[in-house]
Tab-separated table of C-alpha atoms and ligand atoms in Angstrom:
chain	number	residue	atom	x	y	z
R	1	UNK	CA	38.032	3.479	-12.496
R	2	UNK	CA	36.019	4.059	-9.323
R	3	UNK	CA	33.467	6.877	-9.631
R	4	UNK	CA	31.126	6.427	-6.626
R	5	UNK	CA	31.317	7.437	-2.985
R	6	UNK	CA	29.137	6.553	-0.002
R	7	UNK	CA	29.291	8.969	2.934
R	8	UNK	CA	27.895	7.687	6.218
R	9	UNK	CA	26.249	10.150	8.607
R	10	UNK	CA	25.735	8.228	11.866
R	11	UNK	CA	23.326	10.587	13.615
R	12	UNK	CA	19.587	10.309	14.270
R	13	UNK	CA	17.212	12.448	16.312
R	14	UNK	CA	15.947	9.301	18.000
R	15	UNK	CA	16.512	5.621	17.333
R	16	UNK	CA	13.591	3.814	15.659
R	17	UNK	CA	12.519	0.599	17.399
R	18	UNK	CA	13.423	-1.756	14.535
R	19	UNK	CA	16.666	-0.211	13.322
R	20	UNK	CA	20.181	-1.524	13.862
R	21	UNK	CA	21.961	0.781	11.432
R	22	UNK	CA	24.985	2.519	12.942
R	23	UNK	CA	23.492	5.764	14.259
R	24	UNK	CA	23.401	7.703	17.513
R	25	UNK	CA	21.958	10.797	19.119
R	26	UNK	CA	24.452	13.643	18.954
R	27	UNK	CA	25.119	17.294	19.772
R	28	UNK	CA	26.269	20.106	17.519
R	29	UNK	CA	29.878	19.870	18.667
R	30	UNK	CA	30.080	16.191	17.809
R	31	UNK	CA	28.503	16.738	14.393
R	32	UNK	CA	30.987	19.542	13.640
R	33	UNK	CA	33.922	17.373	14.606
R	34	UNK	CA	32.561	14.502	12.534
R	35	UNK	CA	32.190	16.654	9.411
R	36	UNK	CA	35.805	17.827	9.819
R	37	UNK	CA	36.919	14.212	10.098
R	38	UNK	CA	34.977	13.230	6.993
R	39	UNK	CA	36.698	16.019	5.086
R	40	UNK	CA	40.077	14.692	6.239
R	41	UNK	CA	39.143	11.107	5.409
R	42	UNK	CA	38.129	12.119	1.878
R	43	UNK	CA	41.538	13.796	1.521
R	44	UNK	CA	43.197	10.402	2.107
R	45	UNK	CA	41.775	9.265	-1.247
R	46	UNK	CA	42.900	10.438	-4.688
R	47	UNK	CA	40.894	13.254	-6.310
R	48	UNK	CA	38.324	11.570	-8.507
R	49	UNK	CA	35.533	12.848	-10.751
R	50	UNK	CA	32.403	11.310	-9.231
R	51	UNK	CA	29.451	9.925	-11.155
R	52	UNK	CA	27.479	9.244	-7.948
R	53	UNK	CA	27.669	10.594	-4.409
R	54	UNK	CA	25.419	9.120	-1.718
R	55	UNK	CA	24.856	10.557	1.767
R	56	UNK	CA	23.341	7.731	3.822
R	57	UNK	CA	22.713	7.124	7.448
R	58	UNK	CA	21.550	7.490	10.026
R	59	UNK	CA	19.982	10.770	9.085
R	60	UNK	CA	22.151	12.891	6.770
R	61	UNK	CA	19.435	15.568	6.694
R	62	UNK	CA	20.200	16.192	10.368
R	63	UNK	CA	23.344	18.023	9.233
R	64	UNK	CA	23.089	21.676	8.256
R	65	UNK	CA	23.409	22.437	4.534
R	66	UNK	CA	26.697	24.298	5.183
R	67	UNK	CA	28.093	21.075	6.660
R	68	UNK	CA	26.985	19.026	3.641
R	69	UNK	CA	28.558	21.712	1.446
R	70	UNK	CA	31.818	21.466	3.359
R	71	UNK	CA	31.925	17.764	2.434
R	72	UNK	CA	30.830	18.336	-1.168
R	73	UNK	CA	33.544	20.981	-1.570
R	74	UNK	CA	36.074	18.156	-1.205
R	75	UNK	CA	34.555	16.192	-4.081
R	76	UNK	CA	34.888	16.710	-7.802
R	77	UNK	CA	31.444	16.499	-9.384
R	78	UNK	CA	29.192	18.362	-11.802
R	79	UNK	CA	25.499	18.771	-12.565
R	80	UNK	CA	25.355	15.310	-14.196
R	81	UNK	CA	26.566	13.615	-11.031
R	82	UNK	CA	23.777	11.867	-9.103
R	83	UNK	CA	24.002	13.365	-5.607
R	84	UNK	CA	21.614	11.635	-3.198
R	85	UNK	CA	20.790	12.595	0.374
R	86	UNK	CA	18.657	10.488	2.728
R	87	UNK	CA	16.059	12.665	4.416
R	88	UNK	CA	13.960	12.171	7.517
R	89	UNK	CA	10.794	14.325	7.207
R	90	UNK	CA	11.092	15.877	10.650
R	91	UNK	CA	14.561	17.295	9.968
R	92	UNK	CA	13.890	19.600	7.005
R	93	UNK	CA	12.058	22.833	6.263
R	94	UNK	CA	11.356	24.558	2.942
R	95	UNK	CA	14.465	26.740	3.428
R	96	UNK	CA	16.667	23.796	4.243
R	97	UNK	CA	15.476	21.788	1.233
R	98	UNK	CA	16.062	24.817	-0.981
R	99	UNK	CA	19.603	25.224	0.372
R	100	UNK	CA	20.287	21.525	-0.155
R	101	UNK	CA	19.201	21.904	-3.765
R	102	UNK	CA	21.355	25.015	-4.174
R	103	UNK	CA	24.510	23.223	-3.024
R	104	UNK	CA	24.060	20.387	-5.527
R	105	UNK	CA	21.864	17.700	-3.975
R	106	UNK	CA	19.728	16.470	-6.892
R	107	UNK	CA	18.180	13.264	-5.535
R	108	UNK	CA	16.357	12.787	-2.241
R	109	UNK	CA	15.544	9.522	-0.537
R	110	UNK	CA	12.789	10.278	1.958
R	111	UNK	CA	12.273	7.831	4.829
R	112	UNK	CA	8.485	7.574	5.018
R	113	UNK	CA	8.203	3.900	6.082
R	114	UNK	CA	4.386	4.025	6.291
R	115	UNK	CA	1.540	6.485	5.736
R	116	UNK	CA	-0.400	4.948	8.596
R	117	UNK	CA	-0.248	6.878	11.887
R	118	UNK	CA	-0.623	3.674	13.908
R	119	UNK	CA	2.473	2.120	12.324
R	120	UNK	CA	4.520	5.325	12.441
R	121	UNK	CA	3.973	5.301	16.212
R	122	UNK	CA	4.757	1.605	16.518
R	123	UNK	CA	7.945	2.019	14.508
R	124	UNK	CA	9.036	4.896	16.741
R	125	UNK	CA	9.247	7.369	13.856
R	126	UNK	CA	9.600	11.035	14.785
R	127	UNK	CA	7.242	12.288	12.049
R	128	UNK	CA	3.511	12.049	11.426
R	129	UNK	CA	1.864	10.942	8.204
R	130	UNK	CA	1.062	14.530	7.185
R	131	UNK	CA	4.652	15.631	7.895
R	132	UNK	CA	5.914	12.845	5.621
R	133	UNK	CA	3.607	13.891	2.802
R	134	UNK	CA	4.368	17.591	3.338
R	135	UNK	CA	8.109	16.938	3.006
R	136	UNK	CA	7.559	15.129	-0.270
R	137	UNK	CA	5.292	17.908	-1.610
R	138	UNK	CA	7.759	20.611	-0.546
R	139	UNK	CA	10.625	18.846	-2.275
R	140	UNK	CA	8.531	18.654	-5.454
R	141	UNK	CA	7.530	22.324	-5.226
R	142	UNK	CA	11.144	23.375	-4.799
R	143	UNK	CA	11.985	21.489	-7.957
R	144	UNK	CA	13.608	18.203	-6.976
R	145	UNK	CA	13.031	15.981	-10.001
R	146	UNK	CA	14.385	12.740	-8.626
R	147	UNK	CA	12.764	11.666	-5.371
R	148	UNK	CA	12.669	8.242	-3.801
R	149	UNK	CA	10.482	7.114	-0.928
R	150	UNK	CA	11.504	4.402	1.565
R	151	UNK	CA	8.750	2.161	2.878
R	152	UNK	CA	8.544	-1.024	4.887
R	153	UNK	CA	5.963	-3.812	4.938
R	154	UNK	CA	5.212	-6.948	6.929
R	155	UNK	CA	4.958	-4.721	9.999
R	156	UNK	CA	3.608	-6.151	13.282
R	157	UNK	CA	-0.096	-7.000	12.767
R	158	UNK	CA	-0.208	-5.225	9.405
R	159	UNK	CA	-3.048	-6.469	7.211
R	160	UNK	CA	-2.964	-6.757	3.432
R	161	UNK	CA	-5.552	-3.954	3.277
R	162	UNK	CA	-3.347	-1.669	5.356
R	163	UNK	CA	-0.434	-2.324	3.021
R	164	UNK	CA	-2.719	-1.650	0.055
R	165	UNK	CA	-3.595	1.760	1.558
R	166	UNK	CA	0.136	2.566	1.915
R	167	UNK	CA	0.741	1.594	-1.712
R	168	UNK	CA	-2.241	3.700	-2.862
R	169	UNK	CA	-0.623	6.728	-1.201
R	170	UNK	CA	2.683	6.027	-2.946
R	171	UNK	CA	1.002	5.874	-6.352
R	172	UNK	CA	-0.905	9.051	-5.589
R	173	UNK	CA	2.328	10.900	-4.787
R	174	UNK	CA	3.919	9.251	-7.844
R	175	UNK	CA	7.624	9.489	-6.914
R	176	UNK	CA	10.310	8.631	-9.471
R	177	UNK	CA	11.494	5.772	-7.276
R	178	UNK	CA	10.546	3.835	-4.178
R	179	UNK	CA	12.004	1.007	-2.162
R	180	UNK	CA	10.002	-1.262	0.068
R	181	UNK	CA	11.687	-3.722	2.404
R	182	UNK	CA	9.971	-6.309	4.550
R	183	UNK	CA	10.690	-5.761	8.219
R	184	UNK	CA	13.808	-7.540	9.436
R	185	UNK	CA	13.704	-8.415	13.132
R	186	UNK	CA	17.215	-7.308	14.060
R	187	UNK	CA	18.667	-8.818	17.219
R	188	UNK	CA	19.326	-6.245	19.938
R	189	UNK	CA	16.558	-3.855	18.843
R	190	UNK	CA	13.465	-3.094	20.972
R	191	UNK	CA	11.403	-4.779	18.233
R	192	UNK	CA	13.369	-7.979	18.667
R	193	UNK	CA	12.771	-7.882	22.422
R	194	UNK	CA	9.042	-7.540	21.784
R	195	UNK	CA	9.168	-10.489	19.415
R	196	UNK	CA	10.880	-12.633	22.056
R	197	UNK	CA	8.427	-11.526	24.773
R	198	UNK	CA	5.488	-12.374	22.528
R	199	UNK	CA	4.148	-8.793	22.310
R	200	UNK	CA	4.796	-8.820	18.532
R	201	UNK	CA	4.533	-11.702	16.108
R	202	UNK	CA	6.285	-12.307	12.820
R	203	UNK	CA	4.037	-12.118	9.775
R	204	UNK	CA	3.019	-15.530	8.475
R	205	UNK	CA	5.172	-16.538	5.454
R	206	UNK	CA	2.174	-16.989	3.153
R	207	UNK	CA	0.757	-13.573	4.066
R	208	UNK	CA	4.163	-11.961	3.515
R	209	UNK	CA	4.406	-13.638	0.083
R	210	UNK	CA	0.888	-12.360	-0.772
R	211	UNK	CA	1.941	-8.876	0.311
R	212	UNK	CA	5.052	-8.974	-1.878
R	213	UNK	CA	2.976	-10.265	-4.802
R	214	UNK	CA	0.566	-7.368	-4.385
R	215	UNK	CA	3.426	-4.849	-4.264
R	216	UNK	CA	4.785	-6.227	-7.546
R	217	UNK	CA	1.398	-6.315	-9.304
R	218	UNK	CA	0.272	-2.868	-8.148
R	219	UNK	CA	3.630	-1.328	-9.084
R	220	UNK	CA	3.416	-2.758	-12.578
R	221	UNK	CA	-0.160	-1.412	-12.964
R	222	UNK	CA	1.195	2.019	-11.996
R	223	UNK	CA	4.027	1.926	-14.554
R	224	UNK	CA	6.921	1.231	-12.240
R	225	UNK	CA	9.804	-1.004	-13.292
R	226	UNK	CA	10.561	-3.640	-10.720
R	227	UNK	CA	14.303	-3.393	-11.340
R	228	UNK	CA	15.654	-4.795	-8.086
R	229	UNK	CA	14.148	-7.163	-5.512
R	230	UNK	CA	12.998	-4.306	-3.239
R	231	UNK	CA	13.304	-1.320	-5.591
R	232	UNK	CA	10.894	0.165	-8.114
R	233	UNK	CA	11.266	3.116	-10.466
R	234	UNK	CA	9.868	5.089	-13.340
R	235	UNK	CA	11.593	4.542	-16.703
R	236	UNK	CA	15.271	5.521	-16.434
R	237	UNK	CA	15.056	6.497	-12.758
R	238	UNK	CA	16.964	3.593	-11.231
R	239	UNK	CA	19.248	4.561	-8.378
R	240	UNK	CA	22.498	4.972	-10.320
R	241	UNK	CA	24.502	4.708	-7.126
R	242	UNK	CA	22.902	1.560	-5.738
R	243	UNK	CA	22.948	-0.073	-9.171
R	244	UNK	CA	26.749	0.156	-9.004
R	245	UNK	CA	26.667	-1.959	-5.837
R	246	UNK	CA	24.504	-4.567	-7.527
R	247	UNK	CA	26.806	-4.568	-10.568
R	248	UNK	CA	29.635	-5.269	-8.136
R	249	UNK	CA	31.438	-2.061	-9.102
R	250	UNK	CA	34.027	-0.547	-6.820
R	251	UNK	CA	33.119	2.440	-4.615
R	252	UNK	CA	34.703	4.475	-1.879
R	253	UNK	CA	32.971	4.428	1.519
R	254	UNK	CA	33.811	7.065	4.126
R	255	UNK	CA	32.604	7.710	7.638
R	256	UNK	CA	31.986	5.750	10.787
R	257	UNK	CA	31.328	2.060	10.062
R	258	UNK	CA	31.128	2.660	6.291
R	259	UNK	CA	31.995	-0.131	3.870
R	260	UNK	CA	33.914	0.332	0.648
R	261	UNK	CA	35.332	-1.681	-2.217
R	262	UNK	CA	38.462	-0.351	-3.831
R	263	UNK	CA	41.445	-1.809	-5.694
R	264	UNK	CA	40.216	-5.387	-5.136
R	265	UNK	CA	39.769	-4.844	-1.412
R	266	UNK	CA	36.455	-4.831	0.428
R	267	UNK	CA	36.886	-2.857	3.623
R	268	UNK	CA	34.936	-1.754	6.651
R	269	UNK	CA	35.596	1.321	8.738
R	270	UNK	CA	35.853	1.520	12.516
R	271	UNK	CA	32.495	1.849	14.343
R	272	UNK	CA	33.652	3.732	17.463
R	273	UNK	CA	33.904	7.500	17.321
R	274	UNK	CA	37.048	7.901	19.459
R	275	UNK	CA	39.033	5.327	17.456
R	276	UNK	CA	37.713	6.703	14.166
R	277	UNK	CA	38.721	10.287	15.075
R	278	UNK	CA	42.119	9.102	16.260
R	279	UNK	CA	42.936	7.299	13.011
R	280	UNK	CA	41.894	10.285	10.927
R	281	UNK	CA	43.969	12.655	13.085
R	282	UNK	CA	46.934	10.403	12.363
R	283	UNK	CA	46.134	10.490	8.638
R	284	UNK	CA	45.464	6.748	8.517
R	285	UNK	CA	42.551	4.981	6.810
R	286	UNK	CA	40.145	4.327	9.702
R	287	UNK	CA	39.576	0.701	8.729
R	288	UNK	CA	38.842	-2.229	10.946
R	289	UNK	CA	38.601	-4.946	8.293
R	290	UNK	CA	40.053	-5.542	4.846
R	291	UNK	CA	39.334	-8.514	2.608
R	292	UNK	CA	41.175	-9.116	-0.642
R	293	UNK	CA	38.669	-10.101	-3.305
R	294	UNK	CA	40.172	-12.956	-5.345
R	295	UNK	CA	38.640	-14.252	-8.567
R	296	UNK	CA	36.495	-16.823	-6.792
R	297	UNK	CA	35.004	-14.217	-4.441
R	298	UNK	CA	34.555	-11.796	-7.298
R	299	UNK	CA	32.385	-14.360	-9.099
R	300	UNK	CA	30.465	-15.141	-5.920
R	301	UNK	CA	29.661	-11.445	-5.322
R	302	UNK	CA	28.919	-10.891	-9.006
R	303	UNK	CA	26.284	-13.631	-9.015
R	304	UNK	CA	24.639	-12.855	-5.682
R	305	UNK	CA	24.473	-9.122	-6.308
R	306	UNK	CA	23.783	-9.267	-10.050
R	307	UNK	CA	20.798	-11.578	-9.810
R	308	UNK	CA	19.106	-8.917	-7.667
R	309	UNK	CA	18.888	-6.775	-10.812
R	310	UNK	CA	15.721	-8.281	-12.228
R	311	UNK	CA	15.875	-6.701	-15.706
R	312	UNK	CA	19.633	-7.029	-16.157
R	313	UNK	CA	20.740	-10.169	-14.290
R	314	UNK	CA	24.196	-11.618	-14.820
R	315	UNK	CA	26.361	-12.609	-17.746
R	316	UNK	CA	27.364	-16.256	-17.839
R	317	UNK	CA	30.528	-17.528	-16.213
R	318	UNK	CA	32.819	-19.961	-18.050
R	319	UNK	CA	33.757	-21.594	-14.752
R	320	UNK	CA	32.561	-25.228	-14.528
R	321	UNK	CA	31.400	-24.733	-10.929
R	322	UNK	CA	28.923	-22.100	-12.082
R	323	UNK	CA	27.824	-24.125	-15.095
R	324	UNK	CA	26.594	-26.832	-12.708
R	325	UNK	CA	24.810	-24.332	-10.442
R	326	UNK	CA	23.118	-22.699	-13.456
R	327	UNK	CA	21.912	-26.101	-14.702
R	328	UNK	CA	20.366	-26.889	-11.331
R	329	UNK	CA	18.705	-23.463	-11.022
R	330	UNK	CA	17.428	-23.607	-14.615
R	331	UNK	CA	16.007	-27.105	-14.063
R	332	UNK	CA	14.199	-25.955	-10.922
R	333	UNK	CA	12.809	-22.899	-12.708
R	334	UNK	CA	14.596	-20.381	-10.459
R	335	UNK	CA	16.454	-18.622	-13.279
R	336	UNK	CA	15.913	-18.163	-16.998
R	337	UNK	CA	18.225	-17.463	-19.907
R	338	UNK	CA	17.541	-14.325	-21.960
R	339	UNK	CA	19.264	-12.306	-24.682
R	340	UNK	CA	19.978	-8.690	-23.743
R	341	UNK	CA	21.800	-6.584	-26.342
R	342	UNK	CA	23.127	-9.728	-28.052
R	343	UNK	CA	24.444	-11.129	-24.814
R	344	UNK	CA	23.162	-14.226	-23.049
R	345	UNK	CA	22.219	-13.437	-19.481
R	346	UNK	CA	20.480	-15.136	-16.577
R	347	UNK	CA	17.591	-13.498	-14.749
R	348	UNK	CA	15.622	-14.632	-11.707
R	349	UNK	CA	12.211	-16.058	-12.629
R	350	UNK	CA	9.127	-15.173	-10.570
R	351	UNK	CA	9.611	-18.410	-8.642
R	352	UNK	CA	13.285	-17.541	-8.076
R	353	UNK	CA	12.318	-14.068	-6.912
R	354	UNK	CA	10.118	-15.435	-4.143
R	355	UNK	CA	12.834	-17.882	-3.104
R	356	UNK	CA	15.775	-15.543	-3.777
R	357	UNK	CA	17.654	-16.426	-0.599
R	358	UNK	CA	17.684	-20.115	-1.570
R	359	UNK	CA	19.015	-19.166	-5.011
R	360	UNK	CA	21.796	-17.002	-3.549
R	361	UNK	CA	22.837	-19.768	-1.162
R	362	UNK	CA	23.701	-21.949	-4.152
R	363	UNK	CA	26.552	-19.571	-4.993
R	364	UNK	CA	28.152	-19.523	-1.540
M	401	LIG	C1	19.248	3.463	7.276
M	401	LIG	S1	17.692	3.912	6.804
M	401	LIG	C2	18.019	5.546	6.312
M	401	LIG	C3	16.787	6.404	6.132
M	401	LIG	C4	16.473	7.389	7.233
M	401	LIG	N1	17.344	7.242	8.332
M	401	LIG	C5	15.071	7.164	7.709
M	401	LIG	O1	14.842	6.110	8.294
M	401	LIG	O2	14.266	8.046	7.533
M	401	LIG	C6	17.404	3.157	5.235
M	401	LIG	C7	16.143	2.343	5.128
M	401	LIG	O3	16.346	1.039	5.606
M	401	LIG	C8	15.094	0.483	5.952
M	401	LIG	N2	15.255	-0.262	7.210
M	401	LIG	C9	15.915	0.116	8.325
M	401	LIG	N3	15.838	-0.848	9.270
M	401	LIG	C10	15.110	-1.865	8.732
M	401	LIG	C11	14.663	-3.148	9.210
M	401	LIG	N4	14.949	-3.578	10.444
M	401	LIG	N5	13.936	-3.912	8.368
M	401	LIG	C12	13.648	-3.501	7.119
M	401	LIG	N6	14.023	-2.316	6.620
M	401	LIG	C13	14.749	-1.502	7.403
M	401	LIG	C14	14.117	1.624	6.079
M	401	LIG	O4	13.198	1.593	5.030
M	401	LIG	C15	15.008	2.841	5.960
M	401	LIG	O5	14.383	3.898	5.325
M	402	LIG	S1	15.467	3.953	10.481
M	402	LIG	FE1	16.544	5.782	9.854
M	402	LIG	S2	15.814	7.378	11.300
M	402	LIG	FE2	15.286	5.434	12.192
M	402	LIG	S3	17.009	4.990	13.565
M	402	LIG	FE3	17.404	3.928	11.615
M	402	LIG	S4	18.661	5.313	10.481
M	402	LIG	FE4	17.709	6.513	12.139
C-alpha cells in the first residue's frame, strides 16, 4: 500500500544560475491559487495514512506556514510520519521556523550549497554564508531534531582545498544528514551558456574523482554512513522518503510537473500553470504522461535504483538476463555479493561506485 507523497512547490525568489528544476518567480495571488489547486488535487486521491510527506521544490519555504498547514490538513498523518520541507535560508525567520514546527514539519532540508561566499555569488544564491549557518542554528535552537543540508561540489574553478573547507563546516555543524551532488551542467541554464562561451570550465574528471573520494573518506571519519551515492547520514537518519524512491516503492506526486508512481503506473504532471489549474478545476488528474510499469521495467528500475543504496543494494533476480549481467559486473569488480539478514544481495563495490553510470547502463 502506498504511504508516501511528494508535493511540488514550483516557486523561487530568484532562479539560481545552474538550476533547471521546475520553478518560477511568483506573486501572492498565484501562490494562493496554487495551494488551493494542490488541496483539490490531493482530494482526487484516496485518503491514505502517510508514513512520509515531502515538500520539495522550488522553494517550499517560500509559502506561509498557514498555506503549508492548509495542505497538511488534507493529509492523514501523525507524529511518527516523516514530514520534510525544503528550506532556502533567505525565506525563513525564527517565527516562521517555529510555526512550521508547530504545524507538524519534523524534518528540514536546508539548501546551503556552499559555505564559501565566492561560490554562493557565482551560483546566484540569494543568501550569504552567515545566513545559511544562522538558519541551521535557528532550526536547531527551535528543536528540529532531523536536519539535512544540501551541498554541491565540482563547482567552476573550485579547488580540493575549497571543498575541504566546505566539508569542515558541515562536520562542525554536525547535521543528521547531508547530500552533496556534483554540479550538473544543465542545458538552457545560464551556467551552461557560460560553459559554451568558455567563461566556465568543467572540472577535470580526475579532480572530480579525488573530490568525491575525499567526501567519502572525510564523512566516514566523522561517523556518517554513506548510504546512497550522494547522501550521508548519522545512524538511523536516512531520508525515509527518498529511500522509498530508491527501493522502487510507489508514491503519490502532486503539483506542477510532479512525478508519481501508483498502481503500476509511473506518471508525470503537466508543467504549465494554466493547463494544470484547468485540469484540477475539472476534477481530472493533471497528468501529461503515464507509463505502465511491466515486469521487465519493474526489474530495470529495481536494479538501477536499488544499487544506489550502498548498504542495502538489491536482492537477486531469477531472470536469466540479469544472471548474465551480474556475472559480468562481478567479474569486473563493479558489484559484490553479500549476506544481509540471511538474504543474498548485491552491492556496488568502491570501483562500481566511481563508475556507477556504466554499471546502471548494463541494466537498460
Ligand atoms: C531543487 S533543489 C531544492 C532546494 C532549494 N530550492 C534550494 O536550492 O535551496 C534540490 C537540490 O538539488 C541540487 N541541485 C539543483 N540543481 C543542480 C545541478 N544543476 N547540479 C547539481 N545539483 C543540483 C541542489 O543541491 C539543491 O539543493
Ligand atoms: S536551486 Fe533551489 S532555490 Fe535555486 S532555483 Fe533551483 S529550486 Fe530554486
